[in-house]
CSV table of C-alpha atoms in Angstrom, one decimal:
chain,number,residue,atom,x,y,z
A,1,MET,CA,-1.1,5.9,-6.0
A,2,ARG,CA,-2.8,7.6,-3.3
A,3,SER,CA,-6.0,9.4,-3.1
A,4,LEU,CA,-4.6,13.1,-4.0
A,5,LEU,CA,-7.4,15.7,-3.0
A,6,ARG,CA,-6.6,16.5,0.4
A,7,PHE,CA,-8.7,19.6,1.0
A,8,PRO,CA,-12.0,19.9,1.2
A,9,LEU,CA,-12.9,20.8,-2.4
A,10,LYS,CA,-16.2,21.8,-1.7
A,11,LYS,CA,-15.6,24.2,0.9
A,12,THR,CA,-12.6,25.5,-0.8
A,13,LEU,CA,-14.0,26.6,-3.9
A,14,LEU,CA,-17.6,26.6,-3.5
A,15,GLY,CA,-17.6,30.5,-4.3
A,16,PHE,CA,-16.1,30.1,-7.4
A,17,ALA,CA,-18.5,27.2,-8.4
A,18,VAL,CA,-21.7,29.4,-7.3
A,19,THR,CA,-20.2,32.6,-9.5
A,20,GLY,CA,-19.8,30.0,-12.2
A,21,ALA,CA,-16.6,32.2,-13.2
A,22,VAL,CA,-15.3,29.3,-15.5
A,23,ALA,CA,-14.2,31.9,-18.2
A,24,SER,CA,-11.1,33.2,-18.1
A,25,ALA,CA,-8.4,35.1,-20.9
A,26,PRO,CA,-9.3,33.6,-24.5
A,27,VAL,CA,-7.0,30.4,-25.6
A,28,GLN,CA,-5.6,30.2,-29.0
A,29,ALA,CA,-7.9,28.2,-31.3
A,30,GLY,CA,-7.1,24.5,-30.9
A,31,GLU,CA,-5.0,24.9,-27.9
A,32,VAL,CA,-5.1,22.2,-24.6
A,33,GLU,CA,-3.7,22.6,-21.5
A,34,VAL,CA,-3.0,19.6,-19.6
A,35,LEU,CA,-2.0,19.4,-16.5
A,36,HIS,CA,-0.5,16.2,-15.1
A,37,TRP,CA,2.4,14.5,-13.0
A,38,TRP,CA,3.8,11.8,-15.7
A,39,THR,CA,7.3,13.1,-15.4
A,40,SER,CA,9.2,10.1,-15.2
A,41,GLY,CA,11.3,8.9,-18.2
A,42,GLY,CA,8.9,6.5,-19.8
A,43,GLU,CA,5.9,8.1,-18.7
A,44,ALA,CA,7.1,11.6,-20.1
A,45,ARG,CA,7.6,10.0,-23.3
A,46,ALA,CA,4.6,8.2,-23.4
A,47,ALA,CA,2.6,11.4,-22.7
A,48,ASN,CA,4.7,13.1,-25.6
A,49,VAL,CA,3.0,10.4,-27.8
A,50,LEU,CA,-0.4,12.3,-27.3
A,51,LYS,CA,0.9,15.7,-27.5
A,52,GLU,CA,2.7,14.6,-30.9
A,53,LEU,CA,-1.1,13.0,-31.8
A,54,MET,CA,-2.8,16.2,-30.9
A,55,GLU,CA,-0.3,18.3,-33.2
A,56,ALA,CA,-1.1,15.8,-35.8
A,57,GLU,CA,-4.7,17.0,-35.6
A,58,GLY,CA,-3.9,20.7,-35.7
A,59,HIS,CA,-4.2,21.7,-32.1
A,60,THR,CA,-1.4,23.0,-29.7
A,61,TRP,CA,-0.3,21.2,-26.9
A,62,LYS,CA,0.6,23.4,-23.9
A,63,ASP,CA,2.3,20.9,-21.2
A,64,PHE,CA,1.8,21.3,-17.6
A,65,ALA,CA,3.6,18.7,-16.0
A,66,VAL,CA,4.0,19.0,-12.3
A,67,ALA,CA,6.4,16.8,-10.8
A,68,GLY,CA,5.5,14.8,-8.1
A,69,GLY,CA,5.1,10.8,-7.9
A,70,GLY,CA,2.0,10.9,-6.3
A,71,GLY,CA,0.5,14.2,-7.7
A,72,GLU,CA,-0.4,16.0,-4.6
A,73,THR,CA,1.5,19.1,-5.9
A,74,ALA,CA,-0.4,19.1,-9.0
A,75,MET,CA,-3.5,18.4,-7.3
A,76,THR,CA,-2.6,21.8,-5.3
A,77,VAL,CA,-1.7,23.6,-8.4
A,78,LEU,CA,-5.1,22.5,-9.8
A,79,LYS,CA,-6.8,23.7,-6.9
A,80,SER,CA,-5.1,27.1,-7.1
A,81,ARG,CA,-5.7,27.5,-10.7
A,82,ALA,CA,-9.4,26.5,-10.2
A,83,MET,CA,-10.1,29.1,-7.5
A,84,SER,CA,-8.6,32.1,-9.9
A,85,GLY,CA,-11.2,31.0,-12.6
A,86,ASN,CA,-8.7,29.7,-15.0
A,87,PRO,CA,-8.7,25.9,-14.9
A,88,PRO,CA,-6.6,23.8,-17.7
A,89,SER,CA,-8.1,22.1,-20.7
A,90,ALA,CA,-7.7,18.6,-19.1
A,91,ALA,CA,-6.3,17.2,-15.8
A,92,GLN,CA,-5.2,14.1,-14.4
A,93,ILE,CA,-7.6,13.4,-11.5
A,94,LYS,CA,-8.8,10.1,-9.7
A,95,GLY,CA,-11.8,8.2,-9.0
A,96,PRO,CA,-14.2,9.8,-6.8
A,97,GLU,CA,-12.4,13.1,-7.0
A,98,ILE,CA,-14.1,13.3,-10.2
A,99,GLN,CA,-17.4,13.7,-8.8
A,100,GLU,CA,-16.0,16.5,-6.6
A,101,TRP,CA,-15.3,18.4,-9.5
A,102,GLY,CA,-18.1,17.4,-11.3
A,103,GLU,CA,-20.2,18.6,-8.3
A,104,LEU,CA,-18.7,22.1,-8.7
A,105,GLY,CA,-20.0,22.5,-12.1
A,106,LEU,CA,-16.4,22.8,-13.6
A,107,LEU,CA,-16.3,19.7,-15.7
A,108,GLY,CA,-17.3,19.9,-19.4
A,109,ASN,CA,-19.7,17.2,-21.2
A,110,LEU,CA,-18.0,14.5,-23.4
A,111,ASP,CA,-21.2,12.6,-24.4
A,112,ASP,CA,-20.8,13.3,-27.9
A,113,VAL,CA,-17.1,11.9,-28.1
A,114,ALA,CA,-18.1,8.7,-25.8
A,115,GLN,CA,-21.2,8.2,-28.1
A,116,ALA,CA,-19.1,8.6,-31.4
A,117,GLU,CA,-16.7,6.2,-30.5
A,118,ASP,CA,-18.8,4.0,-28.5
A,119,TRP,CA,-17.4,3.9,-25.0
A,120,ASP,CA,-20.0,2.2,-23.4
A,121,SER,CA,-18.9,-0.9,-25.4
A,122,LEU,CA,-15.5,-0.5,-25.1
A,123,LEU,CA,-15.4,0.2,-21.0
A,124,PRO,CA,-16.3,-2.1,-18.7
A,125,GLU,CA,-19.3,-0.2,-16.8
A,126,VAL,CA,-17.8,-0.2,-13.4
A,127,VAL,CA,-14.8,1.9,-15.2
A,128,ALA,CA,-17.4,3.9,-17.3
A,129,ASN,CA,-19.4,5.0,-14.2
A,130,ILE,CA,-16.2,6.5,-12.8
A,131,MET,CA,-16.1,8.6,-15.9
A,132,ARG,CA,-19.4,9.8,-15.5
A,133,HIS,CA,-20.8,12.7,-13.5
A,134,ASP,CA,-24.5,13.1,-13.2
A,135,GLY,CA,-24.9,10.1,-16.1
A,136,HIS,CA,-22.5,12.3,-18.8
A,137,TYR,CA,-19.3,11.7,-19.4
A,138,VAL,CA,-16.7,14.1,-18.1
A,139,ALA,CA,-13.3,12.1,-17.9
A,140,VAL,CA,-11.5,9.6,-20.1
A,141,PRO,CA,-9.5,6.5,-18.4
A,142,VAL,CA,-5.7,6.5,-19.6
A,143,ASN,CA,-4.9,3.0,-18.1
A,144,VAL,CA,-5.7,0.5,-15.7
A,145,HIS,CA,-3.6,-0.5,-12.8
A,146,ARG,CA,-4.0,-4.0,-11.2
A,147,VAL,CA,-3.2,-3.5,-7.4
A,148,ASN,CA,-3.8,-7.3,-6.2
A,149,TRP,CA,-0.5,-8.2,-7.4
A,150,LEU,CA,2.2,-10.7,-5.4
A,151,TRP,CA,5.6,-10.1,-6.6
A,152,ALA,CA,8.3,-13.2,-5.9
A,153,ASN,CA,12.1,-13.7,-6.2
A,154,PRO,CA,12.1,-17.3,-7.3
A,155,GLN,CA,15.7,-17.8,-6.5
A,156,ALA,CA,14.7,-16.5,-2.9
A,157,LEU,CA,11.6,-18.8,-2.9
A,158,ASN,CA,13.8,-21.9,-4.2
A,159,LYS,CA,16.5,-21.3,-1.4
A,160,ALA,CA,14.0,-21.8,1.0
A,161,GLY,CA,12.3,-25.2,-1.0
A,162,VAL,CA,9.0,-23.8,-1.1
A,163,GLU,CA,6.8,-22.5,-3.8
A,164,VAL,CA,4.8,-19.4,-4.6
A,165,PRO,CA,1.9,-19.2,-1.9
A,166,THR,CA,-1.8,-19.9,-3.4
A,167,SER,CA,-3.6,-18.9,-0.4
A,168,ILE,CA,-2.8,-16.2,2.9
A,169,ASP,CA,-2.5,-19.1,4.7
A,170,ASP,CA,0.3,-20.7,2.4
A,171,MET,CA,2.2,-17.2,3.1
A,172,PHE,CA,2.2,-17.9,7.0
A,173,GLU,CA,3.1,-21.8,6.2
A,174,ILE,CA,6.1,-20.9,3.9
A,175,ALA,CA,7.5,-17.9,6.4
A,176,ASP,CA,9.4,-20.3,8.7
A,177,ASP,CA,11.3,-21.9,6.0
A,178,LEU,CA,12.5,-18.7,4.3
A,179,ARG,CA,13.5,-16.8,8.2
A,180,GLU,CA,15.6,-20.3,8.3
A,181,VAL,CA,17.7,-19.2,5.1
A,182,GLY,CA,17.9,-15.8,5.8
A,183,VAL,CA,15.2,-14.4,3.6
A,184,ILE,CA,12.3,-11.8,5.0
A,185,PRO,CA,8.9,-13.4,3.6
A,186,LEU,CA,7.3,-10.3,2.7
A,187,ALA,CA,8.9,-6.9,2.3
A,188,HIS,CA,6.5,-3.9,3.2
A,189,GLY,CA,6.9,0.1,3.9
A,190,GLY,CA,5.2,1.1,6.8
A,191,GLN,CA,3.4,4.1,5.3
A,192,PRO,CA,-0.6,4.3,5.7
A,193,TRP,CA,-1.2,3.9,2.0
A,194,GLN,CA,0.9,0.9,1.8
A,195,ASP,CA,-0.7,-0.6,5.3
A,196,ALA,CA,-4.1,0.0,3.5
A,197,THR,CA,-2.9,-1.7,0.2
A,198,VAL,CA,-2.2,-4.9,2.1
A,199,PHE,CA,-5.3,-4.7,4.5
A,200,GLU,CA,-7.5,-4.2,1.2
A,201,THR,CA,-5.9,-7.1,-0.4
A,202,VAL,CA,-6.6,-9.3,3.0
A,203,VAL,CA,-10.1,-8.4,2.9
A,204,LEU,CA,-10.7,-9.5,-0.9
A,205,ALA,CA,-8.9,-12.6,0.0
A,206,GLU,CA,-10.5,-13.6,2.9
A,207,ALA,CA,-14.0,-12.5,2.3
A,208,GLY,CA,-14.3,-12.2,-1.6
A,209,PRO,CA,-15.3,-9.0,-3.8
A,210,ASP,CA,-19.2,-9.0,-2.8
A,211,PHE,CA,-18.2,-8.3,0.7
A,212,TYR,CA,-15.4,-6.2,-0.4
A,213,ARG,CA,-17.7,-3.9,-2.3
A,214,ARG,CA,-20.1,-3.8,0.4
A,215,ALA,CA,-17.7,-2.9,3.1
A,216,LEU,CA,-15.0,-0.5,1.1
A,217,VAL,CA,-17.0,0.7,-1.6
A,218,GLU,CA,-20.6,1.0,0.0
A,219,LEU,CA,-19.2,1.6,3.5
A,220,ASP,CA,-22.2,-0.6,4.9
A,221,PRO,CA,-21.8,-0.5,8.7
A,222,GLU,CA,-23.2,-4.0,9.0
A,223,ALA,CA,-20.2,-5.4,6.9
A,224,LEU,CA,-17.5,-3.1,8.4
A,225,ASN,CA,-18.4,-4.1,12.0
A,226,SER,CA,-19.0,-7.7,11.6
A,227,GLU,CA,-17.5,-11.1,12.2
A,228,THR,CA,-16.3,-11.3,8.7
A,229,MET,CA,-14.4,-7.7,8.7
A,230,ILE,CA,-13.0,-9.1,12.3
A,231,ASP,CA,-11.6,-12.2,11.0
A,232,ALA,CA,-9.8,-10.2,7.8
A,233,LEU,CA,-8.6,-7.5,10.5
A,234,THR,CA,-6.7,-10.7,12.5
A,235,THR,CA,-5.4,-12.0,9.4
A,236,PHE,CA,-4.4,-8.6,8.5
A,237,LYS,CA,-2.4,-8.0,11.5
A,238,ARG,CA,-0.8,-11.4,11.6
A,239,MET,CA,0.5,-10.1,8.5
A,240,ARG,CA,3.2,-8.2,10.5
A,241,THR,CA,5.0,-11.5,11.4
A,242,LEU,CA,6.2,-12.0,7.7
A,243,MET,CA,7.6,-8.3,7.5
A,244,ASP,CA,11.0,-7.1,9.2
A,245,ASP,CA,11.5,-4.5,11.9
A,246,GLY,CA,12.7,-2.2,10.0
A,247,MET,CA,9.6,-1.3,7.6
A,248,SER,CA,8.5,1.8,9.3
A,249,GLY,CA,8.4,4.6,6.8
A,250,ARG,CA,10.1,2.5,3.8
A,251,ASP,CA,9.1,4.1,0.4
A,252,TRP,CA,7.2,0.9,-1.9
A,253,ASN,CA,9.9,0.7,-4.4
A,254,ILE,CA,12.8,0.2,-1.7
A,255,ALA,CA,10.9,-2.7,-0.5
A,256,THR,CA,10.5,-3.8,-4.1
A,257,SER,CA,14.1,-3.5,-4.6
A,258,MET,CA,14.9,-6.0,-1.5
A,259,VAL,CA,12.6,-8.5,-3.2
A,260,ILE,CA,14.7,-7.9,-6.7
A,261,GLY,CA,17.9,-8.3,-4.5
A,262,GLY,CA,16.6,-11.1,-2.8
A,263,GLN,CA,16.8,-9.9,0.7
A,264,ALA,CA,12.8,-10.6,0.7
A,265,ALA,CA,10.8,-13.1,-1.2
A,266,MET,CA,7.6,-11.4,-1.7
A,267,GLN,CA,5.7,-7.9,-1.7
A,268,LEU,CA,2.0,-7.1,-2.4
A,269,MET,CA,2.1,-4.1,-4.5
A,270,GLY,CA,0.3,-2.8,-7.4
A,271,ASP,CA,1.8,-3.3,-11.2
A,272,TRP,CA,3.7,-0.1,-11.3
A,273,ALA,CA,6.4,-2.3,-8.8
A,274,LYS,CA,6.9,-4.0,-12.4
A,275,GLY,CA,8.9,-0.7,-13.7
A,276,GLU,CA,11.4,-1.4,-10.7
A,277,PHE,CA,12.2,-5.1,-12.2
A,278,THR,CA,12.3,-3.7,-15.4
A,279,ALA,CA,14.7,-1.4,-14.6
A,280,ALA,CA,16.9,-4.1,-13.4
A,281,GLY,CA,16.9,-5.8,-16.6
A,282,LEU,CA,14.7,-8.5,-15.5
A,283,THR,CA,12.2,-10.8,-17.2
A,284,PRO,CA,8.9,-11.6,-15.9
A,285,GLY,CA,8.7,-15.4,-15.3
A,286,GLU,CA,12.3,-15.9,-15.2
A,287,ASP,CA,13.8,-13.7,-13.1
A,288,TYR,CA,10.7,-12.5,-11.5
A,289,ILE,CA,7.4,-14.0,-10.7
A,290,CYS,CA,4.1,-12.1,-10.9
A,291,VAL,CA,0.8,-13.5,-9.9
A,292,PRO,CA,-2.6,-12.3,-8.6
A,293,ALA,CA,-2.2,-11.7,-4.7
A,294,PRO,CA,-3.0,-15.4,-3.1
A,295,GLY,CA,-6.8,-15.9,-2.5
A,296,THR,CA,-7.7,-13.1,-5.1
A,297,GLU,CA,-7.1,-15.0,-8.1
A,298,SER,CA,-10.9,-14.3,-9.5
A,299,ALA,CA,-10.8,-10.7,-8.7
A,300,PHE,CA,-9.2,-7.3,-10.1
A,301,THR,CA,-9.0,-4.5,-7.7
A,302,PHE,CA,-8.5,-1.6,-10.1
A,303,ASN,CA,-6.6,2.1,-10.2
A,304,ILE,CA,-7.3,4.2,-13.1
A,305,ASP,CA,-5.4,7.4,-14.2
A,306,SER,CA,-7.8,9.4,-16.2
A,307,LEU,CA,-8.2,13.0,-17.8
A,308,ALA,CA,-10.9,15.1,-16.8
A,309,MET,CA,-11.9,17.9,-18.8
A,310,PHE,CA,-12.8,21.1,-17.6
A,311,LYS,CA,-15.8,23.6,-19.3
A,312,ALA,CA,-14.0,24.5,-22.5
A,313,ARG,CA,-14.0,28.4,-23.1
A,314,ASP,CA,-15.0,28.7,-27.1
A,315,GLU,CA,-16.1,26.1,-30.1
A,316,GLU,CA,-12.2,25.5,-31.0
A,317,ALA,CA,-11.1,24.8,-27.3
A,318,GLN,CA,-14.0,22.3,-27.1
A,319,ALA,CA,-13.0,20.5,-30.6
A,320,ALA,CA,-9.2,20.2,-29.1
A,321,GLN,CA,-11.0,18.8,-25.8
A,322,ASP,CA,-13.0,16.0,-28.2
A,323,ASP,CA,-10.2,15.2,-30.0
A,324,LEU,CA,-7.9,14.8,-26.9
A,325,ALA,CA,-10.4,12.8,-25.0
A,326,ARG,CA,-10.7,10.4,-28.2
A,327,LEU,CA,-7.0,10.1,-28.9
A,328,VAL,CA,-6.8,8.7,-25.3
A,329,LEU,CA,-8.6,5.9,-25.7
A,330,GLU,CA,-7.4,5.0,-29.4
A,331,PRO,CA,-5.0,2.2,-30.0
A,332,THR,CA,-2.0,4.3,-30.6
A,333,PHE,CA,-1.8,5.8,-27.4
A,334,GLN,CA,-3.4,3.0,-24.9
A,335,GLU,CA,-0.4,0.6,-26.2
A,336,ALA,CA,2.8,3.5,-25.9
A,337,PHE,CA,1.7,5.1,-22.7
A,338,ASN,CA,0.8,1.8,-20.9
A,339,LEU,CA,4.0,-0.3,-22.1
A,340,ALA,CA,5.9,2.4,-20.5
A,341,LYS,CA,3.5,2.8,-17.4
A,342,GLY,CA,3.5,-1.1,-16.4
A,343,SER,CA,-0.4,-1.0,-16.9
A,344,ILE,CA,-2.7,-2.2,-19.1
A,345,PRO,CA,-5.0,-0.1,-21.7
A,346,ALA,CA,-8.7,1.0,-20.3
A,347,ARG,CA,-10.1,-0.7,-23.2
A,348,SER,CA,-10.1,-4.5,-23.7
A,349,ASP,CA,-10.1,-5.3,-27.3
A,350,LEU,CA,-6.2,-4.1,-28.2
A,351,ASP,CA,-4.0,-7.1,-29.4
A,352,MET,CA,-1.7,-7.2,-26.3
A,353,SER,CA,1.1,-9.4,-28.1
A,354,ALA,CA,3.9,-6.4,-27.4
A,355,PHE,CA,3.0,-6.7,-23.4
A,356,ASP,CA,5.2,-8.8,-21.2
A,357,SER,CA,3.4,-12.0,-19.4
A,358,CYS,CA,2.1,-10.0,-16.6
A,359,ALA,CA,0.5,-7.5,-18.2
A,360,GLN,CA,-1.2,-10.1,-20.6
A,361,ARG,CA,-2.4,-12.1,-17.3
A,362,SER,CA,-3.8,-8.7,-16.1
A,363,MET,CA,-5.7,-7.9,-19.1
A,364,ALA,CA,-7.1,-11.7,-19.5
A,365,ASP,CA,-8.2,-11.0,-15.7
A,366,PHE,CA,-9.5,-8.0,-16.4
A,367,LYS,CA,-11.8,-9.0,-18.8
A,368,ALA,CA,-13.1,-12.0,-16.9
A,369,THR,CA,-13.6,-9.9,-13.6
A,370,SER,CA,-15.5,-7.4,-15.6
A,371,GLU,CA,-17.9,-10.0,-16.5
A,372,ASN,CA,-18.3,-12.0,-13.3
A,373,GLY,CA,-18.4,-9.5,-10.7
A,374,GLY,CA,-14.7,-9.8,-9.5
A,375,LEU,CA,-13.8,-6.5,-10.8
A,376,VAL,CA,-13.7,-3.9,-7.7
A,377,PRO,CA,-12.3,-0.3,-7.0
A,378,SER,CA,-9.1,0.3,-4.9
A,379,MET,CA,-9.9,1.7,-1.8
A,380,ALA,CA,-6.4,2.3,-0.7
A,381,HIS,CA,-5.5,4.1,-4.1
A,382,GLY,CA,-8.1,6.6,-4.3
A,383,MET,CA,-10.9,4.7,-6.6
A,384,ALA,CA,-13.5,3.6,-4.3
A,385,VAL,CA,-14.4,6.1,-1.8
A,386,ARG,CA,-13.6,9.9,-1.3
A,387,ALA,CA,-10.5,11.5,0.1
A,388,SER,CA,-12.1,12.2,3.5
A,389,VAL,CA,-13.5,8.9,3.6
A,390,GLN,CA,-10.3,6.9,2.7
A,391,GLY,CA,-8.3,9.1,4.9
A,392,ALA,CA,-10.4,8.2,8.1
A,393,ILE,CA,-10.1,4.4,7.1
A,394,PHE,CA,-5.9,4.8,6.8
A,395,ASP,CA,-6.1,6.0,10.2
A,396,VAL,CA,-8.0,3.3,11.5
A,397,VAL,CA,-6.1,0.6,9.5
A,398,THR,CA,-2.7,1.6,10.2
A,399,ASN,CA,-3.3,2.7,13.9
A,400,PHE,CA,-4.4,-1.0,14.5
A,401,PHE,CA,-1.7,-2.5,12.1
A,402,ASN,CA,0.7,-1.2,14.5
A,403,ASP,CA,-0.9,-1.0,17.9
A,404,PRO,CA,-0.3,-4.5,19.6
A,405,ASP,CA,-3.5,-3.5,22.0
A,406,MET,CA,-6.1,-2.4,19.9
A,407,SER,CA,-8.1,-5.8,19.2
A,408,PRO,CA,-9.9,-6.4,15.7
A,409,GLU,CA,-13.2,-6.0,17.3
A,410,ALA,CA,-12.5,-1.9,18.1
A,411,ALA,CA,-10.9,-1.5,14.8
A,412,ALA,CA,-14.1,-3.0,13.4
A,413,GLU,CA,-16.3,-0.7,15.5
A,414,ARG,CA,-14.0,2.3,14.4
A,415,LEU,CA,-14.4,1.4,11.0
A,416,ALA,CA,-18.3,1.5,11.3
A,417,ASN,CA,-18.0,4.6,13.0
A,418,ALA,CA,-15.7,6.1,10.3
A,419,GLY,CA,-17.9,5.1,7.5
A,420,SER,CA,-21.2,6.3,8.9
A,421,SER,CA,-20.0,9.6,10.3
A,422,LEU,CA,-18.9,10.5,6.6
A,423,LEU,CA,-21.3,9.2,4.1
């Protein structure tokens, strides 16, 4: 879920990029080696669908799965392979990191398959832009995760005699009633990326997608150091009052289990949390509630998994890559993978009847926000800014959240300084 490129890519690989040593030992005709970290049970089964589709096309699939849910290990391995002049055919890469690899001249061109399959009409422009480098398609989206979700336990809410909040103010208003019956209002894990997830959700709820885009995507110093941001930071720190004292260092799925078990009423987390409810045998709309985060109903913060293609070594490898890119966006794989992952298809023209009510709501909102300007990339999950910028924002956000003496004015100034120094 977090941004994964924690090394200075341009500096580490510059020598390799300049030499242009992309070629390595020849590969078998039609072979694709795919680096990814889809190693959990459902994800692995879904990835195997893609393997079977490729083999049905006559190609050879060489699986390069690297365990580790966040992908940090996979990115380390990818850097090592690229530095040695032997990158895989395709790799799971996210957001602005695609641009970093593209700037090194290592990524292949998918324009032919994109034109043949009409990707421009299948993908919202904001998504298509992330898949392009220098105007050319170099990657293909596998799925879309919605980040701005609220997950709630209806039994816990009923126990306190309260309803699902529709605004952040509502969350504060029902907090005392929940505590009186021994329920933690908001489950949270005190880790920087989780703090940032709550922060960006508050900014979106308090100021809307246009301000969010200016501040957390474009890094406009005036927006970052504005009264609007100060107000959002004030609300963000107040969110601590909804959480328990044991949150420090807690993993996100442990926080989700608190909602499942009724110890907590709610959690702000992306739709990968649904997998925890599903694994517990729970049904959306009955055993748990999924709604857009309060105040963000008209917006959609996205996190996308994608496969970027490295330059092919020969015509057979290029043909296999093109087929891989085509198959990723075809309905068979999009449905199978996203049913397993808890996300929604990257293309919005598919029949969603096989998906649950949370996914159906997510797709409806994905379509609506792609047309009304409410579709924005998640800063907290590596879709909006490069890793160095994201890391600087994380530092400010989590330090402010945990320092009772830091004022929102000071935090806003630090955000502006961090953004302007890293542009």
